[in-house]
Short mmCIF file of C-alpha atoms and ligand atoms in Angstrom, two decimals:
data_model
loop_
_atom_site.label_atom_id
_atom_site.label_comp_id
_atom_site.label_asym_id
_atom_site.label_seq_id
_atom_site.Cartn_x
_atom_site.Cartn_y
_atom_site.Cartn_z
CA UNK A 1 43.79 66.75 -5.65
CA UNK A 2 40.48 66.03 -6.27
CA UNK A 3 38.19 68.84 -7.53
CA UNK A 4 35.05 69.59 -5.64
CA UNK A 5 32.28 71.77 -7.40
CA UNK A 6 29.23 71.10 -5.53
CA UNK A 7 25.65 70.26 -7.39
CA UNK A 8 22.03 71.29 -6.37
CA UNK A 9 21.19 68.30 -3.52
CA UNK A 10 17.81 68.14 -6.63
CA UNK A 11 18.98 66.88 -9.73
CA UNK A 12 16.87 67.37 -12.69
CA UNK A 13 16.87 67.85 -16.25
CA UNK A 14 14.84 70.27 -17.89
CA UNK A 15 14.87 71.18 -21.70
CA UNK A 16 12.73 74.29 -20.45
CA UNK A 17 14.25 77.70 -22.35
CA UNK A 18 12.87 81.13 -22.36
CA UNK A 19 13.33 83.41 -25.44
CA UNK A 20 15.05 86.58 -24.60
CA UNK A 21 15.79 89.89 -26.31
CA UNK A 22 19.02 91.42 -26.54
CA UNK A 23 19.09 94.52 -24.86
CA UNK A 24 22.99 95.42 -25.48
CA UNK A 25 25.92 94.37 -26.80
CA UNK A 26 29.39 95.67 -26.18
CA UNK A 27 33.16 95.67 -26.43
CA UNK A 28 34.34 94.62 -23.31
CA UNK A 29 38.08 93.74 -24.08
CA UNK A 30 39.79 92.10 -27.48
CA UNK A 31 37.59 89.51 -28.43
CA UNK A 32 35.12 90.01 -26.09
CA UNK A 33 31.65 91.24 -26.02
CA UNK A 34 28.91 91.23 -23.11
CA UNK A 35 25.47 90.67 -23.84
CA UNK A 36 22.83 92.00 -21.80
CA UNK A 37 19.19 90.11 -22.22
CA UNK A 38 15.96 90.44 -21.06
CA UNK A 39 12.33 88.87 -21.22
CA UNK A 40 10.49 90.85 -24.77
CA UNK A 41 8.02 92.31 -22.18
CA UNK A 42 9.75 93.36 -19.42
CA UNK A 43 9.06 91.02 -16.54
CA UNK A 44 11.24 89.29 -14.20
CA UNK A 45 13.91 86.47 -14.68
CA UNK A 46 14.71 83.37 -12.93
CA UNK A 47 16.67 84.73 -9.51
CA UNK A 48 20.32 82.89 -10.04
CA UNK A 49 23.06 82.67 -7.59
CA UNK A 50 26.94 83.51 -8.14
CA UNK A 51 28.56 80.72 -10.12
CA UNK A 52 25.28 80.44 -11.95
CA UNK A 53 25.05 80.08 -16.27
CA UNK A 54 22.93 79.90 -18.62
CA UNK A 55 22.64 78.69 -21.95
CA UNK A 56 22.32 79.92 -25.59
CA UNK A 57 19.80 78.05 -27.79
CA UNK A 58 21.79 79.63 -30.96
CA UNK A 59 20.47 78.13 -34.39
CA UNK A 60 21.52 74.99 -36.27
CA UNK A 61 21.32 73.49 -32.95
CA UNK A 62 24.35 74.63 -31.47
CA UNK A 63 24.01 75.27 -27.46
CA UNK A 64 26.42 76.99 -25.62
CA UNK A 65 26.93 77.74 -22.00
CA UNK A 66 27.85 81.29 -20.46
CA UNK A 67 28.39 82.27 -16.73
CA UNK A 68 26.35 85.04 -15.54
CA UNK A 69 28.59 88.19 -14.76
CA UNK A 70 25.74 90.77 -14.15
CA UNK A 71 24.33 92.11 -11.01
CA UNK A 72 22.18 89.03 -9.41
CA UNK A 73 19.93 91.27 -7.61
CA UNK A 74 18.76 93.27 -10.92
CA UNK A 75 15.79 91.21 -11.87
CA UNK A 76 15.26 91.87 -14.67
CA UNK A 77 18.47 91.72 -16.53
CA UNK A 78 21.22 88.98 -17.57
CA UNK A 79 24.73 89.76 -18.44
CA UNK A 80 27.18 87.38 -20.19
CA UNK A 81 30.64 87.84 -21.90
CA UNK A 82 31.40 85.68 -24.87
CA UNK A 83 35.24 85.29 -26.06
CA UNK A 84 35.30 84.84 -29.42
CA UNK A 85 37.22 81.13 -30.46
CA UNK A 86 37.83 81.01 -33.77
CA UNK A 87 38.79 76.99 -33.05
CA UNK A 88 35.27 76.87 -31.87
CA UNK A 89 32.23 75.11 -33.14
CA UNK A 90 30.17 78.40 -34.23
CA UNK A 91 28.81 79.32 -31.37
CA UNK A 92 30.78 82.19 -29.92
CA UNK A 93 31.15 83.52 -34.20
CA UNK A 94 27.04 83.56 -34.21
CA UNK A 95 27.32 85.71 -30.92
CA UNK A 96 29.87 88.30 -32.19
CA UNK A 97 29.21 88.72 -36.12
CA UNK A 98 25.33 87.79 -35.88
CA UNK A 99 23.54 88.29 -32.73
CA UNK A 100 22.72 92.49 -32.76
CA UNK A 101 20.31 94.41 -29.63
CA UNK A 102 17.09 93.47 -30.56
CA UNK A 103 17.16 90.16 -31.93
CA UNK A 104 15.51 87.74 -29.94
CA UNK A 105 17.45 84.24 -28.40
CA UNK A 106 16.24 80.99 -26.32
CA UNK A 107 18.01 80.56 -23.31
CA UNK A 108 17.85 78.09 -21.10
CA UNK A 109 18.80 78.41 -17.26
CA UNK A 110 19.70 79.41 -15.28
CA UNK A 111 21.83 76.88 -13.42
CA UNK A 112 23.86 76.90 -10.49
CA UNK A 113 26.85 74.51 -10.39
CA UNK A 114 29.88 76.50 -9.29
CA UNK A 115 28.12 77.83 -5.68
CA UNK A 116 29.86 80.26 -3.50
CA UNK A 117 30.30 78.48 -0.06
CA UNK A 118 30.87 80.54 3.18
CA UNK A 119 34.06 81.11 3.89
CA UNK A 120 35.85 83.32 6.03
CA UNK A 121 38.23 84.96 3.24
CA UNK A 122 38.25 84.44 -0.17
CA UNK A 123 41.13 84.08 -2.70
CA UNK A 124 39.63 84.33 -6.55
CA UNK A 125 42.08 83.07 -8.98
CA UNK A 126 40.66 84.41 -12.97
CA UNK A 127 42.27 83.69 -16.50
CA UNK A 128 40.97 85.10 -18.73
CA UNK A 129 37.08 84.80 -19.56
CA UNK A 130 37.21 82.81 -16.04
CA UNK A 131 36.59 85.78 -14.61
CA UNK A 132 32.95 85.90 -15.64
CA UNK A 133 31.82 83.51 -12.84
CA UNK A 134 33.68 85.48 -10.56
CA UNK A 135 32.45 89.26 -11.03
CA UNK A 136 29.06 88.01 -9.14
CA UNK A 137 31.08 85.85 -6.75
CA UNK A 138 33.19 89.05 -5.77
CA UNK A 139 29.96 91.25 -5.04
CA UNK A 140 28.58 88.74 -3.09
CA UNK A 141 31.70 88.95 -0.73
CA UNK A 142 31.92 92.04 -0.73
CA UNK A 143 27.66 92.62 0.41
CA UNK A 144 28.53 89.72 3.11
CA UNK A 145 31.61 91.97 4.24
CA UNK A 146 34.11 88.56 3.73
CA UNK A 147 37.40 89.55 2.97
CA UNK A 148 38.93 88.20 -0.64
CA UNK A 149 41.59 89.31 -3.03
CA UNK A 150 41.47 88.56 -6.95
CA UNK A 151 44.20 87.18 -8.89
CA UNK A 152 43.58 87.98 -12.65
CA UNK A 153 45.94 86.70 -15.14
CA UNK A 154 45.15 87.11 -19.18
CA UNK A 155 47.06 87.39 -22.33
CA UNK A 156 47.47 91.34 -22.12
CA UNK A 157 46.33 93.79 -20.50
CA UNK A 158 43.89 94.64 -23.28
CA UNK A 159 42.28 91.00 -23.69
CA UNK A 160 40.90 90.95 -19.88
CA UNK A 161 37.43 91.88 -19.85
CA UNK A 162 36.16 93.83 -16.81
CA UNK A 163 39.60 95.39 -15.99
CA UNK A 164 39.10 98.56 -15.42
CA UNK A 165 35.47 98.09 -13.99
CA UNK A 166 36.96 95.86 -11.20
CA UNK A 167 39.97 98.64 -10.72
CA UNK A 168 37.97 101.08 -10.75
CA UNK A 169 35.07 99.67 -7.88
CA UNK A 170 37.41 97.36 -5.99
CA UNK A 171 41.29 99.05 -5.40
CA UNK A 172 43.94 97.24 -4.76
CA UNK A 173 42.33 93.99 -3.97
CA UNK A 174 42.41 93.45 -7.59
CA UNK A 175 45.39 92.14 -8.94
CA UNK A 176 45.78 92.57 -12.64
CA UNK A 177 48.48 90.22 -14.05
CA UNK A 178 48.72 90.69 -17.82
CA UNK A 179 51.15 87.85 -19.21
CA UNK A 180 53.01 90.10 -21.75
CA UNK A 181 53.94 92.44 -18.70
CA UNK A 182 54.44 90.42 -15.97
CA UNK A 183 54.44 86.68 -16.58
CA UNK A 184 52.54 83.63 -14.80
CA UNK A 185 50.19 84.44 -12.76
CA UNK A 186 52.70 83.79 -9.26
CA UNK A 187 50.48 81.22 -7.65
CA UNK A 188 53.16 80.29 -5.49
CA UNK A 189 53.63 83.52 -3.24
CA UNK A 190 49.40 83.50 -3.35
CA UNK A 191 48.77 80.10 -2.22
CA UNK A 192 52.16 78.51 -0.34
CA UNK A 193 50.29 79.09 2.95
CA UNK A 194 46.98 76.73 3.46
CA UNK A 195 44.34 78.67 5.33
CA UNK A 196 41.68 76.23 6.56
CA UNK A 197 38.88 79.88 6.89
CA UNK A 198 39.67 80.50 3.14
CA UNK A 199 38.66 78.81 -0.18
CA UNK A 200 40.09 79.43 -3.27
CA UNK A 201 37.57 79.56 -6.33
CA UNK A 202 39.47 79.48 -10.12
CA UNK A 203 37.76 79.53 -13.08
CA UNK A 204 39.92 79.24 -16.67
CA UNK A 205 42.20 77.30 -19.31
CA UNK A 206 43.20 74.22 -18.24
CA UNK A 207 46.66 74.20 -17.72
CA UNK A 208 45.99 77.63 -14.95
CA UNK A 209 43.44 75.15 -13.13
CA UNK A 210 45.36 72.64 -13.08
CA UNK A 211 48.37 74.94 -11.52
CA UNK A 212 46.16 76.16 -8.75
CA UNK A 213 45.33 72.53 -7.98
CA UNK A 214 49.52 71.69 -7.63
CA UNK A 215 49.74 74.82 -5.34
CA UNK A 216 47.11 73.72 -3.24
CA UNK A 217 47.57 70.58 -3.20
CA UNK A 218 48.49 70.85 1.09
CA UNK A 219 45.60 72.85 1.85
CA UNK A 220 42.10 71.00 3.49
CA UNK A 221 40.09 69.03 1.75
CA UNK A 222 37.12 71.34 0.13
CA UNK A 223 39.24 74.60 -0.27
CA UNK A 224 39.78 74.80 -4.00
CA UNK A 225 36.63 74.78 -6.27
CA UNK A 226 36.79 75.36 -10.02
CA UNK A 227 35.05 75.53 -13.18
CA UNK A 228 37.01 74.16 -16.29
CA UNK A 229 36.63 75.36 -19.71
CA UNK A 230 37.29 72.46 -21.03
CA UNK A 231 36.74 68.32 -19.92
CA UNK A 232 39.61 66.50 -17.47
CA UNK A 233 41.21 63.82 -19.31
CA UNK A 234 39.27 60.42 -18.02
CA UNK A 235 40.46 56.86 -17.73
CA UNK A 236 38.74 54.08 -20.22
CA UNK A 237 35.06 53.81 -19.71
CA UNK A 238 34.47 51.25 -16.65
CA UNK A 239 33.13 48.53 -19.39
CA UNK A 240 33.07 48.44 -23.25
CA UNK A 241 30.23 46.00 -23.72
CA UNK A 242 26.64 47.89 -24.28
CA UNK A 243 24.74 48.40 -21.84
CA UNK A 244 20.78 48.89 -21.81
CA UNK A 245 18.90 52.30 -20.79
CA UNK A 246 15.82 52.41 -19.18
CA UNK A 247 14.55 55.79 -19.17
CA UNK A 248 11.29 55.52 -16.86
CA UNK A 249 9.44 58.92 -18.02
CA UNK A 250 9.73 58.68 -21.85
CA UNK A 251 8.61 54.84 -21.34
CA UNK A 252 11.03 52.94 -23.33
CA UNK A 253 14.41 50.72 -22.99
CA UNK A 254 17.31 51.52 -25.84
CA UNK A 255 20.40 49.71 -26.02
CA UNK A 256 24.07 52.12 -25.48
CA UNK A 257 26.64 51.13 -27.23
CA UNK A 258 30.05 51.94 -27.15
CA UNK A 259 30.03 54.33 -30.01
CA UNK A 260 27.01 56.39 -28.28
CA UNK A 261 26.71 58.15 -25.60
CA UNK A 262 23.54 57.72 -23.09
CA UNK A 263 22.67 61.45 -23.91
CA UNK A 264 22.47 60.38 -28.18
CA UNK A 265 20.80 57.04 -27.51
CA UNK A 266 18.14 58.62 -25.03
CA UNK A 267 17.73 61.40 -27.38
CA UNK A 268 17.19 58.96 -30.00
CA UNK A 269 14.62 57.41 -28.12
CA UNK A 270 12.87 60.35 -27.73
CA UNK A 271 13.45 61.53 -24.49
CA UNK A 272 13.95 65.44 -24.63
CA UNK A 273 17.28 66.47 -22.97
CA UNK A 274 19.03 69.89 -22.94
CA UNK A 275 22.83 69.88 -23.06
CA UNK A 276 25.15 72.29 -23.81
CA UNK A 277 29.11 71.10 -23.35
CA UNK A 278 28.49 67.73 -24.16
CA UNK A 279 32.40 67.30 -22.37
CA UNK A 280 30.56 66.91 -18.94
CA UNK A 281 31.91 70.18 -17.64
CA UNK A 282 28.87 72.58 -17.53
CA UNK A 283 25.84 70.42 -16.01
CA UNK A 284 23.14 71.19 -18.35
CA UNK A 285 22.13 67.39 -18.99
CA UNK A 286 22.31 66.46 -15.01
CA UNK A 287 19.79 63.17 -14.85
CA UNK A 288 18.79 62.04 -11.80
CA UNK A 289 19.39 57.99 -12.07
CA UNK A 290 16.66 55.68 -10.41
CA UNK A 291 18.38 52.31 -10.76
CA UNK A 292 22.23 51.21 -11.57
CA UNK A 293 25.58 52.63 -10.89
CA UNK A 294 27.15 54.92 -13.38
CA UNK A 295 30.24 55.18 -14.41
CA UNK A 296 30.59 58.90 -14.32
CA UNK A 297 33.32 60.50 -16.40
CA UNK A 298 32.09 64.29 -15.60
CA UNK A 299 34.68 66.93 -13.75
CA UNK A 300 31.75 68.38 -12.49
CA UNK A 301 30.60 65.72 -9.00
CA UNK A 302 32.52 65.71 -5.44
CA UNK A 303 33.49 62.16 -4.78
CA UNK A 304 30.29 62.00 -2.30
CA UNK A 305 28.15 62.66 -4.91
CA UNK A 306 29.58 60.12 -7.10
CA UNK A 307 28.84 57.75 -4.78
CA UNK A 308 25.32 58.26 -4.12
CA UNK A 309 24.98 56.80 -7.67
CA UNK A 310 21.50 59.15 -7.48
CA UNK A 311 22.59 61.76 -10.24
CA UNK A 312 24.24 61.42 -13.85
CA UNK A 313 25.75 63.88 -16.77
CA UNK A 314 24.61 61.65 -19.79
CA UNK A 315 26.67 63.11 -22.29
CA UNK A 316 29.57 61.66 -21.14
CA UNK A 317 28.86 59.11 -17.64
CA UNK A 318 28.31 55.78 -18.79
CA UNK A 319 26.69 52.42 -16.64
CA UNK A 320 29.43 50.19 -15.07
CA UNK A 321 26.58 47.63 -15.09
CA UNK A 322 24.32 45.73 -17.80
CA UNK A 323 21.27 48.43 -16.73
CA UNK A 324 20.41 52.40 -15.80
CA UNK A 325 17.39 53.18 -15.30
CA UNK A 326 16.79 57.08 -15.67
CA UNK A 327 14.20 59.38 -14.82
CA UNK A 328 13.71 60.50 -18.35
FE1 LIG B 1 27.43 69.80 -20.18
FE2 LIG B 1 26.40 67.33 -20.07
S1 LIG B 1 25.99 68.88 -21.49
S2 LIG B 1 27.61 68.33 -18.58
#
């Protein structure tokens, strides 16, 4: 089953941020807080779609990507929720311990990589903090009048942010599915039927997405997108000799080798590149490629994109040739 998260038909990379203020921070389960952030003077933000993230410029360099789960048509607001991973590399620590309401944060964003197609029913399948893309995905259906049901699985019932908010606005469409209660999440019953008017959107841990793919693994082509925590595992890189990188913009050529990836050799060379996963998952560093064909390694491209050879996620797609040229 092949996973299909659309991108913008424009790539580009931009290392643009803003710097935000944090307007509140609360509790929103165990482990869990949601930030709300807004420009120091009180003007508007970027418009952003369902699906959409941003990212956190947090110091020592560390970047980190969170979906936007606030209301897209306040514009003047953000809202993100940040699980706390204490196998992590800092970043979600710096949020909870550090990060207070009025200390100010570079974002950069937002970005749209998880879209919300038209459909005529959707079926949203959450674990855990997956549910963040999905809050703004829900209202969206529900403005549009589509029909959809939630399937939210977590840990317990007190680890799943947004519980009672989503009880409490949307009924029994909601199904709350709290592991220590009731088990797996019973994908099986959910999604035995394919429906060719519905798509199924799941965002969370890997093994959940990868269940979701098994169950619909009879339904069309196009009805499952997802958004994975974490990177696919990938097959060997396409070659293992080095390859050389032209990037166009920054006006030089540097040579990749296998122990680099095109993301640290072009940053090397200068060229100025915001990324955030570096696992080719979120699609902060999307390049658009001028010349070659790369060997991409992302889980974020449908196959048709992948073979327009016109777009790249440098920290982890590679050249299957002896030159890329990129528009960096
Ligand atoms: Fe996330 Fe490259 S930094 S896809």
């Amino acid at each position: 089953m092949v996973v299909h998260t659309l991108i913008s038909p424009k790539p580009q990379n931009t290392a643009s941020t803003a710097t935000l203020e944090v307007r509140g921070k609360d509790a929103v389960a165990d482990g869990v807080v949601s930030l709300v952030l807004a420009r120091p003077d009180g003007g508007r933000l970027p418009d952003w779609t369902p699906g959409s993230h941003i990212d956190l410029v947090l110091p020592e360099g560390i970047t980190r990507q969170y979906s936007l789960c606030g209301d897209r048509w306040d514009p003047y607001t953000y809202r993100i929720a940040v699980l706390r991973e204490p196998g992590g590399r800092g970043g979600s620590a710096y949020v909870h311990d550090r990060l207070a309401p009025g200390d100010l944060v570079d974002v950069g964003g937002p970005r749209g990589n998880f879209p919300l197609v038209p459909a005529d029913r959707y079926v949203f399948v959450a674990g855990g903090i997956g549910i963040t893309p999905l809050l703004p995905m829900i209202h969206q259906a529900e403005l549009m009048g589509v029909a959809w049901q939630l399937l939210y699985g977590g840990r317990t019932r007190a680890s799943m942010a947004f519980r009672e908010e989503l009880a409490r606005t949307y009924g029994d469409r909601v199904h709350i599915v709290p592991q220590d209660e009731c088990g797996l999440l019973d994908l099986a019953s959910w999604l035995s039927v394919p429906d060719a008017g519905t798509k199924v959107y799941c965002c969370g841990p890997a093994p959940l997405l990868a269940a979701v793919e098994r169950a619909c693994s009879a339904w069309p082509a196009h009805s499952l997108r997802t958004e994975r925590f974490a990177a696919a595992e990938q097959p060997a890189p396409a070659r293992t000799a080095p390859f050389q990188v032209e990037l166009r913009r920054t006006g030089t050529t540097v040579t990749v080798t296998p122990d680099l990836s095109v993301l640290q050799a072009a940053r090397r060379a200068g060229a100025d590149i915001l990324s955030s996963c570096e696992q080719g998952t979120c699609g902060t560093c999307l390049t658009p490629v001028l010349e070659g064909v790369p060997d991409h390694r992302d889980t974020l491209l449908a196959d048709h994109e992948r073979a327009a050879n016109d777009r790249m996620f440098p920290c982890v797609s590679r050249s299957r040739g002896d030159r890329l040229v990129l528009d960096l």
